Amino acid sequence: MKYQLLTAVVFTTLTASLALAADEPNPIKDSMKYSHKAPKGEKKINEKIIEGAATDAEIAKTLELYKAIGDTKPPKGDAADFKAKVAKLVAATEEVVAKKPDAAMHYKEAVNCKACHSEHKAD
């Protein structure tokens, strides 16, 4: 009986811990999900930004999410390099918000998925 009770307590504790961990915000995942993924047949917001087809609200939310990434520790790799890449992405997105000339080109250069993923994405 003691072992069954102990097992139940351990199981409940682990389940609750996993549920809480799943509810924690993850700025990197949130940003990638919103700005860099789209339902099949729809354009990703980052592609719409490059094309000049994103709404002001989509760009503003993307910028907000990118800024939140800057306060996040990278899953792997050099933190300073990660922060520099995120800072470049934030600056380029701010240019898009301000509707500066060449902003879309700067954004396209900053949204170099492979450069960031190869260095910082967890396997």
Coordinates of C-alpha atoms in Angstrom, one line a residue:
M1 CA 0.0 0.0 0.0
K2 CA 2.9 2.4 0.8
Y3 CA 4.4 1.8 -2.6
Q4 CA 1.2 2.4 -4.4
L5 CA 0.7 5.7 -2.5
L6 CA 4.3 6.7 -3.2
T7 CA 3.9 5.9 -6.9
A8 CA 0.7 7.9 -7.1
V9 CA 2.4 10.9 -5.4
V10 CA 5.4 10.8 -7.7
F11 CA 3.3 10.3 -10.8
T12 CA 1.1 13.3 -9.8
T13 CA 4.1 15.5 -9.1
L14 CA 5.7 14.7 -12.4
T15 CA 2.5 15.2 -14.4
A16 CA 1.9 18.6 -12.7
S17 CA 5.6 19.6 -13.4
L18 CA 5.3 18.7 -17.0
A19 CA 2.0 20.6 -17.4
L20 CA 3.5 23.7 -15.8
A21 CA 6.6 23.5 -18.1
A22 CA 4.4 23.2 -21.1
D23 CA 2.5 26.4 -20.1
E24 CA 5.7 28.4 -19.7
P25 CA 6.1 31.0 -22.5
N26 CA 8.9 30.3 -25.0
P27 CA 9.6 33.5 -27.0
I28 CA 11.7 31.7 -29.6
K29 CA 9.0 29.1 -30.3
D30 CA 6.2 31.7 -30.2
S31 CA 8.0 33.9 -32.6
M32 CA 8.9 31.1 -35.0
K33 CA 5.3 29.8 -34.9
Y34 CA 3.8 33.2 -35.6
S35 CA 6.2 34.8 -38.1
H36 CA 7.9 31.8 -39.8
K37 CA 5.2 29.2 -40.1
A38 CA 1.9 29.2 -41.9
P39 CA -0.9 26.9 -42.6
K40 CA -0.5 25.0 -45.9
G41 CA -1.4 27.2 -48.9
E42 CA -0.8 30.5 -46.9
K43 CA 2.2 32.8 -46.9
K44 CA 4.4 33.0 -43.9
I45 CA 4.4 36.5 -42.3
N46 CA 8.1 36.8 -42.8
E47 CA 7.6 36.2 -46.5
K48 CA 4.8 38.8 -46.6
I49 CA 7.0 41.3 -44.9
I50 CA 9.7 40.8 -47.5
E51 CA 7.1 41.2 -50.3
G52 CA 5.6 44.3 -48.7
A53 CA 2.3 42.5 -48.2
A54 CA 2.2 42.2 -44.4
T55 CA -0.2 44.4 -42.5
D56 CA 1.0 46.9 -40.0
A57 CA -0.4 44.8 -37.2
E58 CA 1.4 41.7 -38.4
I59 CA 4.7 43.6 -38.6
A60 CA 4.2 45.1 -35.1
K61 CA 3.4 41.7 -33.6
T62 CA 6.4 40.2 -35.3
L63 CA 8.7 43.0 -33.9
E64 CA 7.2 42.5 -30.4
L65 CA 8.0 38.7 -30.6
Y66 CA 11.5 39.3 -32.0
K67 CA 12.3 41.7 -29.1
A68 CA 11.2 39.0 -26.6
I69 CA 13.7 36.6 -28.2
G70 CA 16.5 39.1 -27.3
D71 CA 15.9 38.4 -23.6
T72 CA 16.1 34.6 -24.1
K73 CA 19.1 32.4 -23.7
P74 CA 19.8 30.4 -26.9
P75 CA 19.2 26.7 -26.7
K76 CA 22.8 26.2 -27.8
G77 CA 25.8 28.2 -29.0
D78 CA 27.4 31.5 -28.1
A79 CA 24.9 33.8 -26.3
A80 CA 26.6 37.0 -27.6
D81 CA 26.4 35.8 -31.2
F82 CA 22.7 34.9 -30.7
K83 CA 22.0 38.4 -29.2
A84 CA 23.8 40.0 -32.2
K85 CA 21.7 38.1 -34.7
V86 CA 18.5 38.9 -32.8
A87 CA 19.5 42.6 -32.6
K88 CA 20.1 42.7 -36.4
L89 CA 16.6 41.1 -36.9
V90 CA 15.0 43.6 -34.5
A91 CA 16.7 46.6 -36.2
A92 CA 15.7 45.4 -39.6
T93 CA 12.1 44.9 -38.5
E94 CA 12.0 48.4 -36.9
E95 CA 13.1 49.7 -40.3
V96 CA 10.1 47.9 -41.9
V97 CA 7.8 49.5 -39.3
A98 CA 9.2 52.9 -40.0
K99 CA 8.8 52.2 -43.8
K100 CA 12.4 53.1 -44.5
P101 CA 13.9 52.6 -48.0
D102 CA 15.5 49.2 -48.4
A103 CA 13.9 48.0 -45.2
A104 CA 12.5 44.8 -46.9
M105 CA 16.0 44.0 -48.2
H106 CA 17.6 44.5 -44.8
Y107 CA 14.9 42.4 -43.2
K108 CA 15.4 39.6 -45.8
E109 CA 19.2 39.6 -44.9
A110 CA 18.4 39.5 -41.2
V111 CA 15.9 36.7 -41.5
N112 CA 18.7 34.2 -42.3
C113 CA 17.1 31.1 -40.8
K114 CA 19.9 28.7 -41.5
A115 CA 22.5 31.0 -40.0
C116 CA 20.7 31.1 -36.7
H117 CA 19.4 27.6 -36.7
S118 CA 22.7 26.0 -37.5
E119 CA 24.4 27.8 -34.6
H120 CA 21.6 28.0 -32.0
K121 CA 18.7 25.7 -32.6
A122 CA 18.5 22.7 -30.2
D123 CA 18.6 19.4 -32.0

